[in-house]
Short mmCIF file of C-alpha atoms in Angstrom, two decimals:
data_model
loop_
_atom_site.label_atom_id
_atom_site.label_comp_id
_atom_site.label_asym_id
_atom_site.label_seq_id
_atom_site.Cartn_x
_atom_site.Cartn_y
_atom_site.Cartn_z
CA MET A 4 38.14 59.40 6.62
CA THR A 5 36.43 57.14 9.12
CA ILE A 6 32.73 56.50 8.49
CA LYS A 7 30.53 56.75 11.55
CA VAL A 8 27.85 54.05 11.72
CA TYR A 9 25.01 54.27 14.21
CA GLU A 10 23.84 50.81 15.23
CA LEU A 11 21.21 49.49 17.57
CA CYS A 12 22.59 48.16 20.86
CA GLY A 13 21.29 46.21 23.86
CA ALA A 14 21.90 46.80 27.57
CA ASP A 15 25.41 45.54 26.85
CA ARG A 16 26.68 48.13 24.36
CA LYS A 17 28.76 45.43 22.71
CA ASN A 18 25.55 43.55 21.94
CA LEU A 19 24.93 44.98 18.46
CA PHE A 20 22.38 42.49 17.21
CA SER A 21 20.23 44.38 14.67
CA PRO A 22 19.94 42.41 11.41
CA HIS A 23 19.81 45.60 9.37
CA CYS A 24 22.93 46.98 11.03
CA TRP A 25 24.79 43.76 10.25
CA LYS A 26 23.98 44.24 6.58
CA THR A 27 25.73 47.61 6.76
CA ARG A 28 28.63 46.45 8.92
CA LEU A 29 29.50 43.72 6.40
CA SER A 30 28.99 46.19 3.53
CA LEU A 31 31.60 48.50 5.06
CA ALA A 32 33.99 45.59 5.66
CA HIS A 33 33.41 44.33 2.10
CA LYS A 34 34.50 47.69 0.75
CA GLY A 35 37.48 47.80 3.11
CA LEU A 36 36.42 51.14 4.57
CA ASP A 37 37.34 52.38 8.04
CA TYR A 38 34.35 52.78 10.30
CA GLU A 39 33.52 53.55 13.88
CA VAL A 40 30.38 52.07 15.43
CA VAL A 41 28.21 54.29 17.63
CA PRO A 42 26.03 51.97 19.77
CA THR A 43 22.53 53.44 19.99
CA PRO A 44 19.52 52.21 22.02
CA PHE A 45 16.14 52.34 20.21
CA THR A 46 14.95 55.34 22.18
CA ASP A 47 18.06 57.35 21.33
CA ILE A 48 17.60 56.97 17.55
CA PRO A 49 15.40 60.10 17.19
CA LYS A 50 18.13 62.14 18.91
CA ILE A 51 21.10 61.24 16.71
CA GLU A 52 22.38 63.62 14.04
CA GLY A 53 19.65 66.16 14.77
CA GLY A 54 16.80 63.73 14.13
CA ALA A 55 18.10 62.62 10.73
CA THR A 56 16.50 59.18 10.85
CA LYS A 57 13.80 57.03 12.43
CA THR A 58 15.81 53.85 11.94
CA VAL A 59 19.36 52.58 12.12
CA PRO A 60 21.71 51.86 10.51
CA LEU A 61 22.57 55.46 9.76
CA ILE A 62 25.99 56.34 8.44
CA ARG A 63 27.80 59.65 8.40
CA ASP A 64 30.46 59.81 5.72
CA GLY A 65 31.94 63.30 5.86
CA GLU A 66 29.02 65.58 5.08
CA ARG A 67 26.74 62.78 3.89
CA LEU A 68 24.13 61.07 6.04
CA VAL A 69 22.54 57.89 4.63
CA SER A 70 20.08 55.52 6.33
CA ASP A 71 18.58 52.15 5.28
CA SER A 72 21.01 49.33 4.64
CA PHE A 73 20.07 49.01 0.94
CA ASP A 74 20.45 52.74 0.31
CA ILE A 75 23.74 52.69 2.20
CA ALA A 76 25.05 49.88 -0.01
CA VAL A 77 23.97 51.78 -3.15
CA TYR A 78 25.67 54.90 -1.78
CA LEU A 79 28.90 53.06 -0.94
CA ASP A 80 29.14 51.57 -4.45
CA ALA A 81 28.62 55.03 -5.99
CA ALA A 82 30.99 56.83 -3.62
CA TYR A 83 33.74 54.19 -3.68
CA PRO A 84 33.64 52.68 -7.17
CA ASP A 85 37.26 51.50 -6.98
CA ARG A 86 36.54 49.26 -3.98
CA PRO A 87 34.94 45.79 -4.32
CA ALA A 88 31.36 46.17 -5.57
CA LEU A 89 28.30 45.29 -3.48
CA PHE A 90 26.20 45.10 -6.62
CA ASP A 91 27.24 44.07 -10.10
CA GLY A 92 25.08 46.14 -12.40
CA ALA A 93 21.50 47.38 -12.35
CA ALA A 94 19.88 43.93 -12.60
CA SER A 95 21.76 42.58 -9.60
CA GLN A 96 20.66 45.65 -7.63
CA ALA A 97 17.05 45.10 -8.71
CA MET A 98 17.14 41.39 -7.84
CA THR A 99 18.66 42.19 -4.46
CA ARG A 100 15.45 44.06 -3.70
CA PHE A 101 13.57 40.83 -4.25
CA ILE A 102 15.94 38.99 -1.89
CA ILE A 103 15.41 41.72 0.73
CA ASN A 104 11.64 41.30 0.49
CA TRP A 105 11.88 37.52 0.57
CA SER A 106 14.14 37.67 3.63
CA GLN A 107 11.92 40.19 5.37
CA MET A 108 8.65 38.32 4.72
CA ASN A 109 10.04 34.89 5.55
CA LEU A 110 13.21 34.88 7.64
CA HIS A 111 12.52 38.02 9.69
CA VAL A 112 8.97 36.91 10.42
CA ILE A 113 10.18 33.52 11.66
CA ALA A 114 13.09 35.09 13.56
CA MET A 115 10.61 37.28 15.41
CA ARG A 116 8.54 34.19 16.25
CA ILE A 117 11.66 32.55 17.68
CA ALA A 118 13.40 35.46 19.34
CA LEU A 119 10.90 38.12 20.41
CA LEU A 120 11.31 37.59 24.16
CA ASP A 121 15.06 37.02 23.82
CA ILE A 122 15.37 40.41 22.12
CA TYR A 123 13.23 41.96 24.83
CA LYS A 124 15.54 40.57 27.53
CA ALA A 125 18.63 41.92 25.78
CA LEU A 126 17.37 45.51 25.50
CA ASP A 127 18.78 48.59 27.12
CA PRO A 128 16.54 49.39 30.16
CA ALA A 129 15.55 52.66 28.47
CA ASP A 130 14.05 50.72 25.53
CA VAL A 131 11.96 48.20 27.46
CA SER A 132 8.62 49.98 27.53
CA TYR A 133 8.99 51.45 24.01
CA PHE A 134 9.70 47.98 22.64
CA ARG A 135 6.81 46.28 24.44
CA GLU A 136 4.31 48.95 23.37
CA SER A 137 5.38 49.16 19.73
CA ARG A 138 5.65 45.39 19.25
CA GLU A 139 2.42 44.56 21.05
CA ALA A 140 0.58 47.14 18.92
CA ARG A 141 2.00 45.42 15.84
CA ILE A 142 1.21 41.82 16.87
CA GLY A 143 -2.12 42.65 18.54
CA MET A 144 -1.40 40.73 21.75
CA THR A 145 1.12 40.60 24.58
CA MET A 146 4.58 39.35 23.68
CA GLU A 147 4.07 36.47 26.10
CA ASP A 148 0.81 35.42 24.39
CA PHE A 149 2.51 35.75 21.02
CA MET A 150 5.30 33.39 22.06
CA ALA A 151 2.82 30.98 23.67
CA ASN A 152 0.71 30.81 20.49
CA LYS A 153 2.91 31.72 17.54
CA ALA A 154 6.42 30.56 18.46
CA ALA A 155 8.33 29.10 15.52
CA SER A 156 10.67 26.12 15.66
CA PRO A 157 14.17 25.92 14.20
CA GLU A 158 12.61 23.47 11.69
CA GLU A 159 10.40 26.25 10.32
CA LEU A 160 13.46 28.43 9.88
CA LYS A 161 15.23 25.60 8.10
CA ALA A 162 12.26 25.10 5.75
CA ALA A 163 12.14 28.82 4.97
CA LEU A 164 15.84 28.71 4.09
CA ALA A 165 15.35 25.89 1.54
CA PRO A 166 15.62 28.07 -1.60
CA LEU A 167 18.91 29.47 -0.26
CA GLY A 168 20.22 25.98 0.50
CA ALA A 169 19.35 24.74 -3.00
CA THR A 170 21.14 27.74 -4.51
CA LEU A 171 24.26 27.24 -2.40
CA LYS A 172 24.63 23.72 -3.78
CA ASP A 173 25.52 25.34 -7.12
CA GLN A 174 27.60 28.30 -6.01
CA PRO A 175 29.40 29.38 -2.81
CA TYR A 176 27.47 32.65 -2.35
CA LEU A 177 24.14 34.18 -3.34
CA GLY A 178 26.22 36.68 -5.32
CA GLY A 179 28.16 33.88 -7.07
CA GLU A 180 31.84 33.16 -6.50
CA THR A 181 32.20 35.95 -3.94
CA PRO A 182 29.66 37.48 -1.56
CA MET A 183 27.66 40.51 -2.63
CA PHE A 184 25.22 42.70 -0.69
CA ALA A 185 22.52 40.02 -1.22
CA ASP A 186 24.55 37.65 0.97
CA TYR A 187 24.70 40.18 3.80
CA VAL A 188 20.94 40.70 3.50
CA VAL A 189 20.35 37.07 4.48
CA PHE A 190 23.26 36.94 6.91
CA GLY A 191 21.57 39.72 8.90
CA PRO A 192 18.60 37.80 10.36
CA LEU A 193 20.72 34.69 11.05
CA GLN A 194 23.34 36.67 12.95
CA TRP A 195 20.53 38.42 14.83
CA LEU A 196 19.16 35.02 15.92
CA ARG A 197 22.65 33.79 16.82
CA MET A 198 23.25 36.80 19.06
CA VAL A 199 19.89 36.88 20.83
CA SER A 200 18.74 33.23 20.85
CA GLY A 201 21.95 31.32 20.26
CA GLU A 202 23.42 29.01 17.64
CA LYS A 203 21.05 26.21 18.66
CA VAL A 204 18.22 27.73 16.57
CA LEU A 205 20.30 27.89 13.37
CA PRO A 206 20.85 25.10 10.81
CA GLU A 207 23.65 22.89 12.15
CA GLU A 208 24.85 21.43 8.87
CA GLY A 209 24.35 21.64 5.13
CA PRO A 210 24.98 24.37 2.57
CA VAL A 211 23.36 27.20 4.56
CA ALA A 212 25.34 26.37 7.72
CA GLU A 213 28.58 26.22 5.71
CA TRP A 214 27.86 29.49 3.90
CA PHE A 215 26.99 31.20 7.19
CA ALA A 216 30.21 29.93 8.79
CA ARG A 217 32.24 31.33 5.88
CA LEU A 218 30.61 34.73 6.28
CA LEU A 219 31.18 34.70 10.06
CA ASP A 220 34.88 34.20 9.44
CA MET A 221 35.31 36.84 6.74
CA TYR A 222 36.86 40.24 7.38
CA ALA A 223 38.94 39.04 10.34
CA GLY A 224 35.92 37.34 11.87
CA ILE A 225 33.91 40.48 12.67
CA GLY A 226 30.79 38.33 12.49
CA ARG A 227 32.22 35.44 14.52
CA ASN A 228 33.68 37.49 17.35
CA VAL A 229 30.58 38.87 19.01
CA PRO A 230 28.66 38.00 22.19
CA VAL A 231 26.49 34.96 21.37
CA ALA A 232 23.49 33.84 23.45
CA ALA A 233 23.84 30.43 25.09
CA MET B 14 19.51 30.75 -38.84
CA THR B 15 16.26 29.70 -37.19
CA ILE B 16 16.61 28.10 -33.75
CA LYS B 17 14.55 24.97 -33.25
CA VAL B 18 12.91 24.75 -29.82
CA TYR B 19 11.32 21.54 -28.62
CA GLU B 20 8.44 22.29 -26.26
CA LEU B 21 5.97 20.15 -24.34
CA CYS B 22 2.50 20.08 -25.89
CA GLY B 23 -0.95 18.81 -24.90
CA ALA B 24 -3.52 16.93 -27.00
CA ASP B 25 -3.97 20.22 -28.80
CA ARG B 26 -0.51 20.82 -30.28
CA LYS B 27 -1.06 24.56 -29.89
CA ASN B 28 -1.43 24.04 -26.14
CA LEU B 29 2.20 24.62 -25.18
CA PHE B 30 1.81 25.12 -21.45
CA SER B 31 5.11 24.02 -19.88
CA PRO B 32 6.42 26.68 -17.47
CA HIS B 33 10.02 25.83 -18.32
CA CYS B 34 9.37 26.11 -22.05
CA TRP B 35 7.83 29.55 -21.52
CA LYS B 36 11.04 30.68 -19.86
CA THR B 37 12.88 29.75 -23.05
CA ARG B 38 10.26 31.11 -25.44
CA LEU B 39 10.45 34.54 -23.82
CA SER B 40 14.26 34.30 -23.71
CA LEU B 41 14.34 33.80 -27.48
CA ALA B 42 11.88 36.66 -28.02
CA HIS B 43 13.88 38.88 -25.64
CA LYS B 44 16.96 38.34 -27.78
CA GLY B 45 14.99 38.90 -30.99
CA LEU B 46 16.03 35.55 -32.43
CA ASP B 47 14.05 33.60 -35.03
CA TYR B 48 12.76 30.30 -33.72
CA GLU B 49 10.53 27.46 -34.74
CA VAL B 50 8.61 25.54 -32.05
CA VAL B 51 8.45 21.76 -32.30
CA PRO B 52 5.48 20.61 -30.16
CA THR B 53 6.48 17.44 -28.30
CA PRO B 54 4.36 15.21 -26.04
CA PHE B 55 6.08 13.95 -22.85
CA THR B 56 6.52 10.44 -24.17
CA ASP B 57 8.23 11.68 -27.35
CA ILE B 58 10.95 13.59 -25.47
CA PRO B 59 13.34 10.59 -25.28
CA LYS B 60 13.11 10.23 -29.07
CA ILE B 61 14.04 13.76 -30.11
CA GLU B 62 17.51 14.59 -31.42
CA GLY B 63 18.73 11.03 -30.89
CA GLY B 64 17.90 10.97 -27.17
CA ALA B 65 19.74 14.22 -26.42
CA THR B 66 17.62 15.13 -23.39
CA LYS B 67 15.25 13.85 -20.74
CA THR B 68 13.48 17.20 -20.45
CA VAL B 69 12.28 20.07 -22.61
CA PRO B 70 12.91 22.82 -23.49
CA LEU B 71 15.69 21.66 -25.77
CA ILE B 72 17.02 23.99 -28.43
CA ARG B 73 19.01 23.22 -31.55
CA ASP B 74 20.99 26.22 -32.77
CA GLY B 75 22.97 25.04 -35.80
CA GLU B 76 25.22 22.30 -34.42
CA ARG B 77 24.54 23.13 -30.78
CA LEU B 78 21.97 21.36 -28.62
CA VAL B 79 21.19 22.92 -25.22
CA SER B 80 18.56 21.87 -22.67
CA ASP B 81 17.38 23.40 -19.37
CA SER B 82 15.94 26.91 -19.54
CA PHE B 83 18.67 28.44 -17.35
CA ASP B 84 21.49 26.84 -19.37
CA ILE B 85 19.74 27.95 -22.57
CA ALA B 86 19.61 31.55 -21.31
CA VAL B 87 23.31 31.43 -20.38
CA TYR B 88 24.07 29.96 -23.81
CA LEU B 89 22.05 32.62 -25.65
CA ASP B 90 23.81 35.46 -23.83
CA ALA B 91 27.21 33.94 -24.69
CA ALA B 92 26.33 33.14 -28.30
CA TYR B 93 24.53 36.43 -29.05
CA PRO B 94 26.30 39.06 -26.95
CA ASP B 95 25.15 41.92 -29.22
CA ARG B 96 21.47 41.18 -28.53
CA PRO B 97 19.67 42.37 -25.34
CA ALA B 98 21.13 40.56 -22.32
CA LEU B 99 19.18 38.05 -20.23
CA PHE B 100 21.67 38.49 -17.39
CA ASP B 101 23.63 41.56 -16.45
CA GLY B 102 26.88 40.23 -15.04
CA ALA B 103 27.86 37.25 -12.92
CA ALA B 104 26.01 38.35 -9.78
CA SER B 105 22.70 38.73 -11.58
CA GLN B 106 23.18 35.25 -13.02
CA ALA B 107 23.92 33.87 -9.56
CA MET B 108 20.92 35.61 -7.98
CA THR B 109 18.69 34.34 -10.78
CA ARG B 110 19.50 30.83 -9.53
CA PHE B 111 18.03 31.82 -6.18
CA ILE B 112 14.89 33.13 -7.89
CA ILE B 113 14.60 29.86 -9.83
CA ASN B 114 14.79 27.85 -6.60
CA TRP B 115 12.35 30.14 -4.84
CA SER B 116 9.90 29.87 -7.74
CA GLN B 117 10.30 26.10 -7.95
CA MET B 118 9.86 25.47 -4.21
CA ASN B 119 6.97 27.90 -3.79
CA LEU B 120 5.11 28.79 -6.98
CA HIS B 121 5.55 25.47 -8.81
CA VAL B 122 4.54 23.50 -5.72
CA ILE B 123 1.36 25.56 -5.33
CA ALA B 124 0.66 25.50 -9.07
CA MET B 125 0.77 21.70 -8.95
CA ARG B 126 -1.67 21.74 -6.02
CA ILE B 127 -4.03 23.89 -8.10
CA ALA B 128 -3.62 22.43 -11.55
CA LEU B 129 -2.62 18.76 -11.38
CA LEU B 130 -5.89 17.37 -12.75
CA ASP B 131 -6.25 20.23 -15.24
CA ILE B 132 -2.82 19.35 -16.65
CA TYR B 133 -3.81 15.71 -16.76
CA LYS B 134 -6.94 16.54 -18.76
CA ALA B 135 -4.96 18.62 -21.27
CA LEU B 136 -2.41 15.91 -22.06
CA ASP B 137 -1.82 14.16 -25.34
CA PRO B 138 -3.51 10.70 -25.10
CA ALA B 139 -0.09 9.07 -25.46
CA ASP B 140 1.08 10.79 -22.24
CA VAL B 141 -1.85 9.94 -19.99
CA SER B 142 -0.57 6.76 -18.35
CA TYR B 143 3.06 8.00 -18.17
CA PHE B 144 1.91 11.16 -16.41
CA ARG B 145 -0.34 9.38 -13.93
CA GLU B 146 2.32 6.83 -13.00
CA SER B 147 5.21 9.28 -12.67
CA ARG B 148 3.19 11.89 -10.72
CA GLU B 149 1.51 9.38 -8.42
CA ALA B 150 4.91 7.86 -7.60
CA ARG B 151 6.12 11.36 -6.71
CA ILE B 152 3.13 12.40 -4.57
CA GLY B 153 2.60 8.96 -3.03
CA MET B 154 -1.17 8.82 -3.69
CA THR B 155 -3.62 9.02 -6.58
CA MET B 156 -3.95 12.37 -8.29
CA GLU B 157 -7.60 12.46 -7.23
CA ASP B 158 -6.69 11.91 -3.55
CA PHE B 159 -3.98 14.55 -3.86
CA MET B 160 -6.46 17.12 -5.15
CA ALA B 161 -9.05 16.12 -2.54
CA ASN B 162 -6.54 16.55 0.31
CA LYS B 163 -3.84 18.95 -0.82
CA ALA B 164 -5.51 21.34 -3.26
CA ALA B 165 -4.28 24.94 -2.94
CA SER B 166 -6.41 28.04 -3.23
CA PRO B 167 -5.67 31.12 -5.33
CA GLU B 168 -5.13 32.87 -1.97
CA GLU B 169 -2.18 30.60 -1.22
CA LEU B 170 -0.68 31.49 -4.57
CA LYS B 171 -1.21 35.18 -3.84
CA ALA B 172 0.52 34.83 -0.44
CA ALA B 173 3.46 33.02 -2.02
CA LEU B 174 3.81 35.87 -4.52
CA ALA B 175 4.06 38.51 -1.77
CA PRO B 176 7.85 39.08 -2.03
CA LEU B 177 7.44 39.63 -5.77
CA GLY B 178 4.57 42.07 -5.23
CA ALA B 179 6.58 44.07 -2.69
CA THR B 180 9.49 44.26 -5.11
CA LEU B 181 7.31 45.39 -8.01
CA LYS B 182 6.17 48.37 -5.97
CA ASP B 183 9.70 49.75 -6.34
CA GLN B 184 10.53 48.75 -9.91
CA PRO B 185 8.60 47.57 -12.99
CA TYR B 186 10.45 44.24 -13.36
CA LEU B 187 12.42 41.81 -11.22
CA GLY B 188 15.37 42.70 -13.45
CA GLY B 189 14.82 46.45 -12.88
CA GLU B 190 13.66 48.88 -15.57
CA THR B 191 13.40 46.15 -18.20
CA PRO B 192 12.69 42.42 -17.86
CA MET B 193 15.57 39.96 -17.52
CA PHE B 194 15.62 36.17 -17.45
CA ALA B 195 14.54 36.30 -13.78
CA ASP B 196 11.21 37.79 -14.88
CA TYR B 197 10.59 34.94 -17.31
CA VAL B 198 11.41 32.44 -14.56
CA VAL B 199 8.43 33.66 -12.54
CA PHE B 200 6.25 34.28 -15.60
CA GLY B 201 6.57 30.56 -16.45
CA PRO B 202 4.44 29.04 -13.66
CA LEU B 203 1.82 31.81 -13.91
CA GLN B 204 1.40 31.32 -17.64
CA TRP B 205 1.23 27.56 -17.04
CA LEU B 206 -1.65 28.09 -14.59
CA ARG B 207 -3.37 30.51 -16.97
CA MET B 208 -3.26 27.99 -19.80
CA VAL B 209 -4.34 24.90 -17.85
CA SER B 210 -6.57 26.28 -15.05
CA GLY B 211 -7.55 29.70 -16.33
CA GLU B 212 -7.05 33.33 -15.35
CA LYS B 213 -9.43 32.93 -12.40
CA VAL B 214 -6.66 31.36 -10.27
CA LEU B 215 -4.21 34.26 -10.83
CA PRO B 216 -4.02 37.54 -8.88
CA GLU B 217 -6.64 39.87 -10.37
CA GLU B 218 -5.11 43.20 -9.39
CA GLY B 219 -2.05 44.73 -7.81
CA PRO B 220 1.60 44.90 -8.82
CA VAL B 221 1.95 41.21 -9.74
CA ALA B 222 -1.16 41.26 -11.96
CA GLU B 223 0.07 44.43 -13.68
CA TRP B 224 3.57 43.04 -14.21
CA PHE B 225 2.16 39.77 -15.58
CA ALA B 226 -0.10 41.70 -17.98
CA ARG B 227 2.88 43.69 -19.25
CA LEU B 228 4.82 40.49 -19.91
CA LEU B 229 1.83 38.88 -21.67
CA ASP B 230 1.73 41.83 -24.08
CA MET B 231 5.45 41.96 -24.84
CA TYR B 232 6.98 40.64 -28.04
CA ALA B 233 3.81 41.09 -30.07
CA GLY B 234 1.75 39.37 -27.40
CA ILE B 235 3.24 35.88 -27.75
CA GLY B 236 2.25 35.25 -24.14
CA ARG B 237 -1.22 36.76 -24.43
CA ASN B 238 -2.25 35.03 -27.66
CA VAL B 239 -2.44 31.40 -26.55
CA PRO B 240 -5.32 29.04 -25.71
CA VAL B 241 -6.44 29.87 -22.16
CA ALA B 242 -8.53 27.55 -19.97
CA ALA B 243 -11.96 28.87 -19.04
#
């Protein structure tokens, strides 16, 4: 049965840039499961599946609804144990939580400081005022002031990625010889940046760039073949 | 058979403060193996076991010599598979490498900016000039200038520990329900700071403080019952 996956979209419904949704998209591809993407603007999220979730990704798999990319990965491993695993035991699942928090507190924060206005420009018209209000409440200033005062450089992103780069000198993926959910966790914010701000803000060479390129090409290039900002 | 573990020591041979040696000490305790610590000043390291290593910890287990706390943990899991595991599968081993790099590039760097002169003062007299020369070559200035210009505050340490704290809200250990080698990796630099600079520089409350206290008390309190700086 085809799994339905609700993903955030921009004004262009093919512009599915959410980092969290990418974690789930690659999880589904990793497990070789059929899926159908339902592009969803921010302001439509409360309406989907009878108000089942405040955030996407949300998947419907038969009767089951699961949100949150980590919970979805845990669900997929439990529901499809014969398919390639996203986690390899309880400790790898526990350590993935650390990698999620590290990514969120470092990469996502910097990505926002690079891409906030680019995201804003890519939004569905229906989302524009919701996004401005919710983000400006969070940052305590206008988005324009935030970017004038707090903008991050690609060099800051590169510095934040240093522990990943050091790790990828010893092994091809965060998960070891093959990618695991932890790899998709970190892929998410980089693909987000690539789609909304363009490849120019990402590391151009070195272990992280090579790892990212490998992930873009996996699963028939579902990561590679998307609209990319200039 | 008792495993011999060579550890760095200060002027007081009971002052075994090396973060890397703590990773190994807790690994041995985790596996319930008998061990005997051989306190070793920096400048004696090239002389032990016929020049087998440039760094400690080094263990001798019968005929086998193994250095580097990660390699030692991998060795112990392979050699003693019936004892509690330090890793839980290949992915957890691979992700532990990331946690090592994160700890090294964040916690160890800050620990050095807090504790450099405290370490210096704790050294064996034979190590004093070696330590000053090697560290000043690395930092490109005198240790005193480094501490005058680059000293870190306990608040910086606390901020660097944020991804760990967020993770420990969801689970008692980095490794999940029980500690794994990844926990000892992060315990190392905190115990180092506790021994050379004192508990005042560590987080006083919250999930990281509680987790650290649990680890100090494990294995009959081998972490707790050590000389602690005032």
